[in-house]
Every structure is written in structure tokens, then in C-alpha cells.
Short mmCIF file of C-alpha atoms in Angstrom, two decimals:
data_model
loop_
_atom_site.label_atom_id
_atom_site.label_comp_id
_atom_site.label_asym_id
_atom_site.label_seq_id
_atom_site.Cartn_x
_atom_site.Cartn_y
_atom_site.Cartn_z
CA MET A 1 -17.02 -9.76 7.71
CA GLN A 2 -16.33 -11.08 11.21
CA GLY A 3 -14.67 -14.11 9.62
CA LEU A 4 -12.46 -11.84 7.51
CA LYS A 5 -11.37 -9.89 10.60
CA ILE A 6 -10.50 -13.12 12.43
CA GLU A 7 -8.63 -14.52 9.42
CA ILE A 8 -6.58 -11.33 8.92
CA ILE A 9 -5.61 -11.20 12.61
CA LYS A 10 -4.64 -14.89 12.78
CA VAL A 11 -2.54 -14.71 9.60
CA ALA A 12 -0.86 -11.46 10.68
CA GLU A 13 -0.16 -12.81 14.19
CA ARG A 14 0.86 -16.22 12.76
CA ASP A 15 -1.01 -17.78 15.65
CA GLU A 16 -4.23 -19.80 15.30
CA ASN A 17 -4.66 -19.45 19.07
CA THR A 18 -3.93 -15.73 19.35
CA PRO A 19 -5.47 -14.10 22.43
CA ALA A 20 -6.81 -11.41 20.09
CA VAL A 21 -9.53 -13.87 19.00
CA ARG A 22 -11.91 -15.48 21.48
CA GLY A 23 -14.42 -17.68 19.72
CA ASN A 24 -16.04 -15.38 17.19
CA GLU A 25 -15.01 -12.23 19.05
CA VAL A 26 -12.09 -9.93 18.20
CA ILE A 27 -10.20 -8.34 21.11
CA ILE A 28 -8.49 -5.45 19.34
CA ASP A 29 -6.42 -4.49 22.42
CA GLU A 30 -4.73 -7.92 22.25
CA VAL A 31 -3.61 -7.51 18.62
CA LYS A 32 0.16 -7.17 18.41
CA LYS A 33 0.46 -6.50 14.67
CA ILE A 34 -1.83 -3.47 14.54
CA ASP A 35 0.41 -1.70 12.01
CA GLU A 36 0.82 -4.73 9.71
CA ASN A 37 -0.16 -3.61 6.19
CA ASN A 38 0.93 -6.52 4.00
CA VAL A 39 -1.31 -9.34 5.23
CA PRO A 40 -4.62 -7.38 4.92
CA SER A 41 -3.78 -6.42 1.33
CA GLN A 42 -2.67 -9.99 0.50
CA ILE A 43 -5.93 -11.46 1.80
CA LEU A 44 -8.35 -8.76 0.66
CA ILE A 45 -6.73 -7.54 -2.59
CA GLY A 46 -4.40 -10.39 -3.60
CA ALA A 47 -1.32 -10.43 -5.81
CA HIS A 48 -3.50 -10.55 -8.94
CA GLU A 49 -6.51 -8.63 -7.59
CA ASN A 50 -8.28 -11.88 -6.74
CA GLY A 51 -8.58 -11.36 -2.99
CA LYS A 52 -11.62 -11.65 -0.79
CA ALA A 53 -12.56 -7.96 -1.01
CA PHE A 54 -13.94 -8.66 -4.48
CA ALA A 55 -16.26 -11.36 -3.12
CA LEU A 56 -17.16 -9.03 -0.24
CA LYS A 57 -18.23 -6.36 -2.72
CA THR A 58 -20.41 -8.92 -4.51
CA MET A 59 -22.06 -9.83 -1.22
CA LEU A 60 -22.68 -6.19 -0.31
CA VAL A 61 -24.14 -5.42 -3.73
CA ASP A 62 -26.38 -8.53 -3.62
CA PHE A 63 -27.52 -7.74 -0.08
CA ARG A 64 -28.22 -4.07 -0.89
CA GLU A 65 -30.22 -4.94 -4.00
CA PHE A 66 -32.09 -7.64 -2.08
CA LEU A 67 -33.14 -5.11 0.57
CA ILE A 68 -34.18 -2.57 -2.05
CA GLU A 69 -36.21 -5.19 -3.94
CA THR A 70 -37.82 -6.25 -0.66
CA LEU A 71 -39.17 -2.72 -0.19
CA GLU A 72 -40.78 -2.92 -3.68
CA GLY A 73 -40.61 0.85 -4.17
CA ARG A 74 -42.83 1.56 -1.18
CA ASN A 75 -40.29 3.73 0.64
CA PRO A 76 -38.01 5.72 -1.79
CA SER A 77 -36.18 7.55 1.03
CA ALA A 78 -35.26 4.26 2.71
CA GLU A 79 -34.05 2.88 -0.63
CA GLU A 80 -31.83 5.95 -1.16
CA ALA A 81 -30.43 5.58 2.38
CA LEU A 82 -29.57 1.95 1.59
CA ARG A 83 -27.71 2.97 -1.58
CA LYS A 84 -25.62 5.50 0.37
CA SER A 85 -24.83 3.38 3.45
CA LEU A 86 -23.95 0.28 1.39
CA ASN A 87 -22.27 2.13 -1.48
CA THR A 88 -19.63 0.11 -3.36
CA ASP A 89 -19.10 2.38 -6.38
CA ASP A 90 -15.63 2.68 -7.88
CA GLY A 91 -13.99 6.08 -7.56
CA ARG A 92 -10.74 7.97 -8.01
CA ASP A 93 -7.49 7.83 -6.07
CA PRO A 94 -5.82 10.96 -4.59
CA SER A 95 -4.13 11.62 -7.94
CA GLY A 96 -7.48 11.64 -9.72
CA GLN A 97 -7.01 8.33 -11.51
CA PRO A 98 -9.94 5.85 -11.73
CA GLU A 99 -9.69 3.15 -9.06
CA ARG A 100 -11.74 0.16 -7.96
CA TRP A 101 -13.75 0.23 -4.72
CA GLU A 102 -11.72 -2.67 -3.34
CA ASN A 103 -8.39 -0.83 -3.65
CA LEU A 104 -9.82 2.50 -2.46
CA THR A 105 -11.26 0.79 0.63
CA PHE A 106 -8.48 -1.61 1.69
CA HIS A 107 -5.21 -1.23 -0.26
CA ASN A 108 -2.12 -0.67 1.94
CA LEU A 109 -4.18 0.06 5.06
CA PRO A 110 -2.70 -1.12 8.37
CA LEU A 111 -4.43 -4.00 10.14
CA VAL A 112 -6.13 -1.81 12.76
CA ALA A 113 -7.64 0.42 10.03
CA VAL A 114 -8.90 -2.58 8.05
CA ILE A 115 -10.57 -4.02 11.19
CA THR A 116 -12.21 -0.61 11.78
CA VAL A 117 -13.49 -0.44 8.19
CA LEU A 118 -14.93 -3.97 8.39
CA SER A 119 -16.56 -3.19 11.75
CA LYS A 120 -18.21 -0.09 10.25
CA MET A 121 -19.50 -2.21 7.38
CA GLN A 122 -21.02 -4.63 9.91
CA VAL A 123 -22.79 -1.72 11.63
CA ASP A 124 -24.02 -0.42 8.26
CA VAL A 125 -25.42 -3.86 7.38
CA ARG A 126 -27.20 -4.21 10.72
CA ASN A 127 -28.63 -0.69 10.41
CA ALA A 128 -29.82 -1.50 6.88
CA GLU A 129 -31.55 -4.66 8.12
CA THR A 130 -33.22 -2.71 10.91
CA GLU A 131 -34.39 0.01 8.52
CA VAL A 132 -35.96 -2.50 6.16
CA LEU A 133 -37.58 -4.50 8.95
CA ASN A 134 -39.07 -1.33 10.44
CA THR A 135 -40.46 -0.39 7.03
CA LEU A 136 -41.90 -3.85 6.47
CA TYR A 137 -43.43 -3.84 9.92
CA THR A 138 -45.40 -0.69 9.16
CA LEU A 139 -46.68 -2.25 5.92
CA ILE A 140 -48.03 -5.42 7.49
CA ASP A 141 -51.74 -5.67 7.39
CA ALA A 142 -52.53 -7.36 10.68
CA ALA A 143 -56.08 -7.90 9.52
CA SER A 144 -54.96 -10.07 6.62
CA PHE A 145 -52.39 -12.25 8.35
CA LYS A 146 -51.80 -13.21 11.96
CA PHE A 147 -48.03 -12.94 12.35
CA ASN A 148 -46.23 -13.32 15.64
CA LYS A 149 -42.61 -13.01 14.51
CA LEU A 150 -40.76 -10.73 12.07
CA GLU A 151 -37.53 -11.65 10.29
CA ALA A 152 -35.71 -11.04 6.99
CA VAL A 153 -36.42 -13.17 3.92
CA VAL A 154 -33.04 -14.69 2.92
CA ILE A 155 -30.02 -14.73 5.22
CA PRO A 156 -27.10 -16.73 3.76
CA ASP A 157 -24.30 -17.88 6.03
CA ALA A 158 -21.93 -16.82 3.23
CA ASN A 159 -22.29 -15.65 -0.37
CA TYR A 160 -18.73 -16.71 -1.16
CA VAL A 161 -17.60 -20.25 -0.44
CA THR A 162 -14.68 -22.40 -1.51
CA LEU A 163 -14.69 -25.74 -3.29
CA GLY A 164 -15.31 -28.56 -0.84
CA SER A 165 -17.23 -26.42 1.66
CA ASN A 166 -21.00 -26.01 2.02
CA TYR A 167 -23.20 -23.08 1.06
CA SER A 168 -25.95 -22.71 3.64
CA ALA A 169 -28.84 -20.22 3.82
CA LYS A 170 -31.96 -19.69 5.95
CA VAL A 171 -35.03 -19.01 3.79
CA PHE A 172 -38.23 -17.70 5.41
CA ILE A 173 -40.89 -15.01 5.02
CA SER A 174 -40.38 -11.56 6.52
CA ALA A 175 -43.38 -11.85 8.83
CA ILE A 176 -44.04 -15.41 9.98
CA ASP A 177 -46.73 -17.22 11.86
CA THR A 178 -45.15 -19.89 14.05
CA THR A 179 -48.53 -21.61 14.23
CA GLN A 180 -48.53 -22.21 10.47
CA LYS A 181 -45.61 -23.68 8.51
CA PRO A 182 -45.06 -22.29 5.00
CA THR A 183 -44.20 -24.49 2.03
CA ILE A 184 -40.80 -23.57 0.54
CA MET A 185 -39.83 -24.79 -2.92
CA VAL A 186 -36.40 -24.51 -4.56
CA GLY A 187 -36.93 -25.55 -8.13
CA ASP A 188 -39.00 -28.75 -7.98
CA GLN A 189 -37.68 -29.66 -4.54
CA GLU A 190 -39.50 -28.90 -1.32
CA ILE A 191 -37.02 -28.15 1.43
CA PRO A 192 -37.63 -29.00 5.11
CA VAL A 193 -39.06 -26.30 7.40
CA ASP A 194 -38.42 -26.16 11.15
CA ASP A 195 -40.90 -25.30 13.90
CA SER A 196 -40.22 -21.57 13.56
CA GLY A 197 -41.03 -21.56 9.85
CA LYS A 198 -37.45 -21.46 8.63
CA GLY A 199 -36.35 -23.49 5.64
CA ILE A 200 -32.72 -24.55 5.47
CA TYR A 201 -31.20 -24.83 1.98
CA THR A 202 -27.85 -26.59 1.73
CA VAL A 203 -25.87 -27.51 -1.39
CA ARG A 204 -22.26 -28.57 -2.05
CA PRO A 205 -20.95 -26.90 -5.24
CA THR A 206 -18.72 -28.88 -7.59
CA THR A 207 -17.59 -26.05 -9.89
CA THR A 208 -16.45 -22.47 -9.46
CA GLY A 209 -18.30 -19.32 -10.50
CA ALA A 210 -21.57 -17.49 -9.78
CA LYS A 211 -24.43 -19.72 -8.59
CA PRO A 212 -27.89 -18.09 -8.84
CA TRP A 213 -30.76 -19.88 -7.14
CA GLY A 214 -34.29 -19.17 -5.97
CA GLY A 215 -37.75 -20.51 -5.42
CA VAL A 216 -41.08 -19.68 -3.87
CA ILE A 217 -42.58 -19.57 -0.37
CA LYS A 218 -46.25 -20.55 -0.19
CA MET A 219 -48.47 -19.58 2.72
CA LYS A 220 -52.19 -19.70 3.38
CA ALA A 221 -54.07 -16.47 4.07
CA PRO A 222 -56.85 -16.33 6.67
CA THR A 223 -59.29 -16.63 3.75
CA GLY A 224 -57.81 -20.02 2.86
CA GLU A 225 -56.20 -18.70 -0.33
CA GLU A 226 -52.61 -19.86 -0.89
CA ILE A 227 -50.30 -16.93 -1.59
CA SER A 228 -46.86 -17.38 -3.17
CA TYR A 229 -43.78 -15.27 -2.39
CA PRO A 230 -40.99 -15.75 -4.95
CA PHE A 231 -37.39 -15.21 -3.84
CA ARG A 232 -33.99 -15.34 -5.44
CA SER A 233 -30.37 -15.14 -4.36
CA SER A 234 -26.90 -16.08 -5.54
CA TYR A 235 -23.50 -17.06 -4.23
CA SER A 236 -19.99 -17.33 -5.67
CA VAL A 237 -17.75 -20.38 -5.54
CA GLY A 238 -13.99 -19.92 -5.80
CA VAL A 239 -10.73 -21.67 -5.06
CA PRO A 240 -9.19 -20.80 -1.65
CA ASN A 241 -6.53 -18.07 -1.88
CA VAL A 242 -2.88 -18.88 -1.34
CA VAL A 243 -0.48 -16.26 0.05
CA VAL A 244 3.22 -16.50 -0.83
CA SER A 245 5.31 -13.46 0.02
CA PRO A 246 9.06 -12.82 0.23
CA THR A 247 9.58 -11.46 3.72
CA ALA A 248 12.89 -9.70 3.04
CA MET A 249 12.68 -8.16 -0.45
CA ASN A 250 10.40 -8.15 -3.49
CA VAL A 251 12.98 -10.22 -5.36
CA MET A 252 15.15 -13.24 -4.59
CA TYR A 253 18.95 -13.22 -4.58
CA LEU A 254 21.22 -15.83 -6.10
CA GLY A 255 23.45 -17.86 -3.79
CA ILE A 256 21.68 -17.19 -0.49
CA ALA A 257 18.62 -18.34 1.46
CA ASN A 258 15.64 -16.07 0.68
CA PRO A 259 12.89 -16.25 3.33
CA ILE A 260 9.28 -16.61 2.21
CA ASP A 261 6.03 -16.76 4.15
CA VAL A 262 3.55 -19.31 2.78
CA SER A 263 -0.03 -19.62 4.02
CA VAL A 264 -3.37 -20.87 2.81
CA PRO A 265 -6.30 -19.38 4.77
CA GLY A 266 -8.25 -22.09 6.54
CA VAL A 267 -5.52 -24.74 6.15
CA SER A 268 -3.08 -25.79 8.88
CA PRO A 269 0.57 -24.92 8.07
CA ASP A 270 1.38 -28.62 8.58
CA ASN A 271 -0.80 -29.43 5.58
CA VAL A 272 0.82 -26.90 3.24
CA LYS A 273 3.63 -27.99 0.90
CA ILE A 274 5.67 -26.13 -1.71
CA ARG A 275 7.64 -26.94 -4.84
CA VAL A 276 10.20 -24.60 -6.42
CA VAL A 277 11.19 -24.17 -10.08
CA ASN A 278 14.67 -22.66 -10.70
CA GLY A 279 15.82 -23.28 -7.18
CA ASN A 280 15.61 -25.44 -4.11
CA PHE A 281 14.08 -24.84 -0.72
CA THR A 282 14.48 -25.76 2.91
CA SER A 283 12.36 -25.37 6.00
CA GLU A 284 14.43 -22.87 7.95
CA ARG A 285 14.37 -19.35 9.32
CA VAL A 286 16.68 -16.63 7.99
CA ARG A 287 18.28 -13.85 10.02
CA ARG A 288 18.23 -10.21 9.02
CA THR A 289 21.10 -7.74 9.55
CA GLY A 290 20.04 -6.84 13.11
CA GLY A 291 20.11 -10.48 14.18
CA GLU A 292 16.36 -11.08 14.46
CA TYR A 293 14.61 -13.54 12.16
CA PHE A 294 12.56 -12.73 9.07
CA ARG A 295 8.90 -13.80 9.10
CA GLY A 296 8.32 -17.18 7.46
CA ASN A 297 9.63 -20.73 7.91
CA TRP A 298 10.72 -21.44 4.34
CA ALA A 299 13.89 -20.40 2.53
CA VAL A 300 14.44 -20.53 -1.25
CA ARG A 301 17.84 -20.63 -2.99
CA PRO A 302 17.54 -19.72 -6.70
CA SER A 303 19.57 -21.79 -9.17
CA LYS A 304 20.40 -19.07 -11.69
CA ALA A 305 19.77 -15.40 -12.41
CA GLY A 306 17.85 -14.20 -15.46
CA GLN A 307 15.07 -16.73 -14.89
CA ASN A 308 12.20 -16.26 -12.47
CA VAL A 309 11.73 -18.49 -9.47
CA GLN A 310 8.32 -20.17 -9.32
CA VAL A 311 6.85 -21.23 -5.97
CA ILE A 312 4.04 -23.77 -6.38
CA VAL A 313 1.88 -24.41 -3.33
CA SER A 314 -0.37 -27.38 -2.56
CA ALA A 315 -2.62 -27.70 0.47
CA THR A 316 -4.66 -30.53 1.98
CA ASP A 317 -7.90 -29.53 3.68
CA ALA A 318 -9.56 -31.15 6.69
CA GLY A 319 -11.45 -33.50 4.38
CA GLY A 320 -8.24 -34.87 2.89
CA LYS A 321 -8.60 -33.10 -0.45
CA THR A 322 -5.36 -31.70 -1.91
CA THR A 323 -5.44 -28.55 -4.05
CA SER A 324 -2.54 -27.19 -6.11
CA TYR A 325 -2.38 -23.46 -6.84
CA SER A 326 -1.05 -21.40 -9.70
CA PRO A 327 2.70 -20.65 -9.48
CA ILE A 328 3.81 -17.45 -7.75
CA GLU A 329 6.82 -15.90 -9.55
CA PHE A 330 9.75 -13.86 -8.21
CA ARG A 331 12.58 -12.17 -10.10
CA VAL A 332 16.14 -13.31 -9.39
CA LYS A 333 19.08 -10.94 -8.95
CA THR A 334 22.70 -11.28 -7.95
CA ILE A 335 23.76 -9.98 -4.55
CA PRO A 336 24.70 -6.28 -4.65
CA LYS A 337 28.41 -5.41 -4.66
CA PRO A 338 29.64 -4.47 -1.16
CA GLU A 339 31.72 -1.44 -0.16
CA ALA A 340 35.23 -1.64 1.25
CA ARG A 341 36.03 -0.05 4.62
CA PHE A 342 39.26 0.95 6.35
CA ALA A 343 38.94 2.34 9.87
CA GLY A 344 35.19 2.36 9.27
CA GLN A 345 35.55 4.72 6.28
CA ASN A 346 35.56 4.31 2.52
CA GLY A 347 37.71 7.39 1.99
CA GLY A 348 38.24 10.92 3.23
CA THR A 349 40.48 12.32 5.95
CA ILE A 350 42.17 9.99 8.44
CA SER A 351 44.78 10.58 11.14
CA ARG A 352 48.12 8.78 11.04
CA ASN A 353 47.52 7.21 14.46
CA THR A 354 44.09 5.89 13.41
CA ALA A 355 45.51 4.37 10.23
CA MET A 356 48.37 2.69 12.11
CA ALA A 357 45.92 1.19 14.64
CA GLN A 358 44.00 -0.75 11.97
CA GLN A 359 44.39 -4.49 11.44
CA GLY A 360 42.98 -4.79 7.94
CA VAL A 361 40.32 -4.01 5.35
CA PHE A 362 36.75 -5.32 5.48
CA ALA A 363 33.62 -5.17 3.32
CA LEU A 364 29.98 -4.55 4.12
CA LEU A 365 26.60 -4.19 2.44
CA PRO A 366 25.01 -0.91 3.61
CA ASP A 367 21.19 -0.75 3.61
CA PHE A 368 20.85 -4.47 2.85
CA ASP A 369 18.47 -6.49 5.02
CA PHE A 370 20.25 -9.82 4.88
CA ASP A 371 22.92 -10.76 7.41
CA LEU A 372 25.65 -11.53 4.81
CA GLN A 373 29.42 -11.50 5.11
CA TYR A 374 31.90 -10.69 2.34
CA LYS A 375 35.50 -11.83 2.82
CA ILE A 376 38.34 -9.63 1.54
CA THR A 377 40.76 -11.85 -0.41
CA GLY A 378 43.33 -9.23 -1.37
CA PHE A 379 44.20 -5.54 -1.65
CA SER A 380 47.15 -3.21 -2.18
CA MET A 381 48.30 -0.05 -0.37
CA LEU A 382 49.87 2.78 -2.36
CA TYR A 383 51.65 5.69 -0.67
CA THR A 384 53.60 8.45 -2.39
CA ASP A 385 56.08 10.83 -0.74
CA ARG A 386 59.20 12.72 -1.84
CA LEU A 387 61.12 9.45 -2.14
CA GLY A 388 58.66 8.04 -4.70
CA ASP A 389 55.77 5.57 -4.89
CA PHE A 390 55.53 2.71 -2.41
CA GLU A 391 53.07 -0.11 -3.03
CA GLU A 392 52.53 -3.18 -0.85
CA PRO A 393 50.04 -6.01 -1.56
CA SER A 394 48.15 -8.32 0.80
CA SER A 395 46.65 -11.67 -0.15
CA GLY A 396 43.93 -11.50 2.51
CA SER A 397 42.00 -9.02 4.61
CA SER A 398 44.75 -8.38 7.18
CA LEU A 399 47.59 -5.86 6.90
CA THR A 400 50.97 -7.43 6.20
CA ALA A 401 54.09 -6.49 8.14
CA ARG A 402 55.37 -4.47 5.14
CA GLN A 403 52.03 -2.63 4.88
CA LYS A 404 52.25 -1.72 8.57
CA GLU A 405 55.76 -0.41 7.93
CA LEU A 406 54.38 1.66 5.06
CA LEU A 407 51.73 3.14 7.38
CA GLY A 408 54.51 4.13 9.74
CA ARG A 409 55.92 6.41 7.00
CA LEU A 410 52.68 8.41 6.64
CA THR A 411 53.05 12.15 6.99
CA ARG A 412 50.41 14.81 7.26
CA GLY A 413 48.97 16.12 4.00
CA LYS A 414 49.97 13.06 1.95
CA TYR A 415 47.58 10.54 0.39
CA LEU A 416 47.10 6.82 1.02
CA THR A 417 45.35 4.71 -1.64
CA ILE A 418 43.90 1.26 -0.99
CA LYS A 419 43.18 -0.40 -4.33
CA ASP A 420 42.90 -3.71 -6.18
CA ILE A 421 40.41 -4.78 -3.51
CA LYS A 422 38.83 -8.17 -4.09
CA ALA A 423 36.11 -9.88 -2.05
CA VAL A 424 34.20 -13.16 -2.10
CA GLY A 425 30.53 -13.31 -1.05
CA PRO A 426 28.25 -16.12 0.10
CA ASP A 427 27.46 -16.88 -3.55
CA ASN A 428 31.22 -17.61 -4.10
CA ARG A 429 31.58 -14.82 -6.66
CA THR A 430 34.79 -12.78 -6.57
CA VAL A 431 34.05 -9.07 -7.03
CA ASP A 432 36.33 -6.05 -7.47
CA LEU A 433 35.58 -3.25 -5.01
CA SER A 434 36.09 0.45 -5.57
CA PRO A 435 39.45 1.88 -4.36
CA MET A 436 39.62 4.11 -1.29
CA LEU A 437 41.59 7.37 -1.12
CA PHE A 438 42.58 8.85 2.26
CA LYS A 439 44.23 12.15 3.08
CA ILE A 440 46.52 11.92 6.11
CA ASP A 441 45.66 14.46 8.81
#
């Protein structure tokens, strides 16, 4: 759980050396992205519900059942307390619909809340260990065995590991005698035991999936009889998660650079590469409307609309092994049509003096995150008074001399129409914009 907290903070901060992490310690006051709610969900839930919260639930369930089995029915109240404190049952969301424990616990929570939840789980686990150890201590018959140290039976370093990494677990009896080494067997293999009576079991998995394992601990009683203590455990092996997220929208737009944030937990960004289907990519940062940059150092330009863009990620770990991941798909849309503006308005009432002070017509994209510019390539002005209709065209965004003369004829209560407005965007498409109608005040 501590590793998950550190990973979430480093990915959210985009800084392997963030001051919020010192060794294996989290300094919550140093976290800058406390309200970040995308990264925790990406890591813990995942785009296809394959995030690390699912492995975490497996570990909690295995640990809870291990503790309950260790008590062997000798303390029902302690067993019930374990089921409540380490509960991972699915439930219902606020609308009453069935929902998985993983989503109910972590989905869409801000970073600071996720860290708090994980910290509480750590406390619950430690309390559960203490409760079981206290119970076991009271059940020890000091007359039968001379123990001088009490510890849990199986403590794995991790129940979920990735291909290429090691699964490691300490295996030893709950009450040990450091003056007598037990014999620990895993299958037909006897594993080494250190001076404190701990056996270290290490294996490198070569396939993914659940990996059950177990064995027996043999120890001599004061009577000379050899007593066996069977044990069992399991761990899960999976492929490391890859996170690819568009940092501007949930879709990509044709004709422009779409920023994406690509990361593989545990792999340096320098060792992560991407390939794009239905598009090309560059290593660059993209500005948003306010001028600041989007998160992410990659930009994708789709080739055509109507076909999804696929981003395929490969990563090389510290051992030199390269892993390719399943494609992440994004829908492709054309850039929204902009709105024309004259004197900062797209219609309504305008004074004669304000109209005459303008230099031209421009276009903008309201409520659009990208910093994009549309160029007006032509428009016409239509004004009607008692002498008839007067229409003057322009082949650009600026007012022509004849259009300025027309504005000089405006009188109060009459109407000015700006129509036939055309604009070209960064995708080189020419679009027709809606006309604007102004009443002269």
C-alpha cells in the first residue's frame, strides 16, 4: 500500500524526485497535486478495470482469510472483527446500483483522499496483525515449547508482481525458538533458514495469473517428537499497467496536435516509446487557450476522421526487457465550427460610433481548451435604409474602404447584417459561419 501511495504521487507530480517522497516515506504536506483525480483512478481502476486496486483487493482477501485460518476458530469475536475491518465486499453506489468494491473505494477520488484511504487500510492491516498475534500469544503453551520470539507465519513482500520481477516471502512459525532452527519445505525443496528461524522463499514467475504455493514447517517438541505445521499462500502475476491519457479532451481532433500523457509505472520515461495508427506523433508540448501547457510531452495528429486513433506503447525495463502493450484507442473528430465576432459581439445592439471604430471581423472558439486561431477569409456587410439595400464584400478579415463608408451611413434604429462569413482553421478547412445581425443604437 505504501508503494501504491508513492507511485500515485510520483506519477501525479510527474517527478521521480518529488520532495513529497523521502525514501519510503510520504510527506503529504509537500504534495502539490492534492486535488488530482485522474491519475489515482488510472493507476488503481484502469481504463478497462484492470488497475492495481483489483490486485490490492486480492491481497486483502488473502491476508484476511490467512489470519482467520491462523486462529483456527479459537476466537470467533476476533474473526468477526477481522471480517469487518478488512471488508472488501461489493456494494451499491449512491443511486442504488450494484458496484464493485474497487470503484466504490477509489473511483474519481482526489489524490489526497486516496492517500488517506490507503493509510487507513495500512492501519487496519497492522491492527489485524496485532489482534491475531495477541490471540496466538494467549494460546501458547509455554510448557510444551520454549519460544523466545513471536511473529506471523507468512509475510509476503508483495502478493502481486509483474513479469520479470521477483516474488519474495518470509516463511516462519508464529512462535519461534531462536535456539532451534525449523525445517521448512516447499514441495520437495527445503529452503534455507536464517539464524532467527526465518525461511526465505524466492521465485521468478514466467507466466501471468494466480500462483498458489505452500509447504510445511517442521519443528521438534521438547519431547523429541517432530511436529509439522502446513502453510499455504498465493500471489498474482500480471503485466505492468500502461497509462495513456489525452490531457486536453477525451477525443482527438483532426488537423491539430493533441497532447497525451504516456507513462508506465516503474519505467523511466526515457525508456517508453509509442507508435500511432491513423496518425503521426511528435515529442512536443501543446498550449491551452490560457497560454499554459497541457500535461504530457507527446502530441498526436490524427490522419482522418471516422477512424479511431490507436496509441501503442512499448517500454524497456531496467533489465533490458521490452514489453509492448495493447493499443489504447481514441475517437477522432473535426474541430468545432467557430463563431464570428464584430466589436466583440455576435449580434445584438451596437452603437454607431462603436461600429465605425472597428477594423474587421474575427472568429473564435468559445469554451474550447486548445489555443487555435481561425482566419476570416471573407464576409459581406448589408445595410438597408430609405434609399435601398447596400451590400459591400471583403475578401479578408479587415473592413474595406467602401465598407467603412457604409458604416458611416448608419442611423439609429436601422439594422446591419454581416453575412457570407468564411473562415479557415488550422486543419485548412474552409467553414461558413453564421451571419450576425446588429441593431444600431
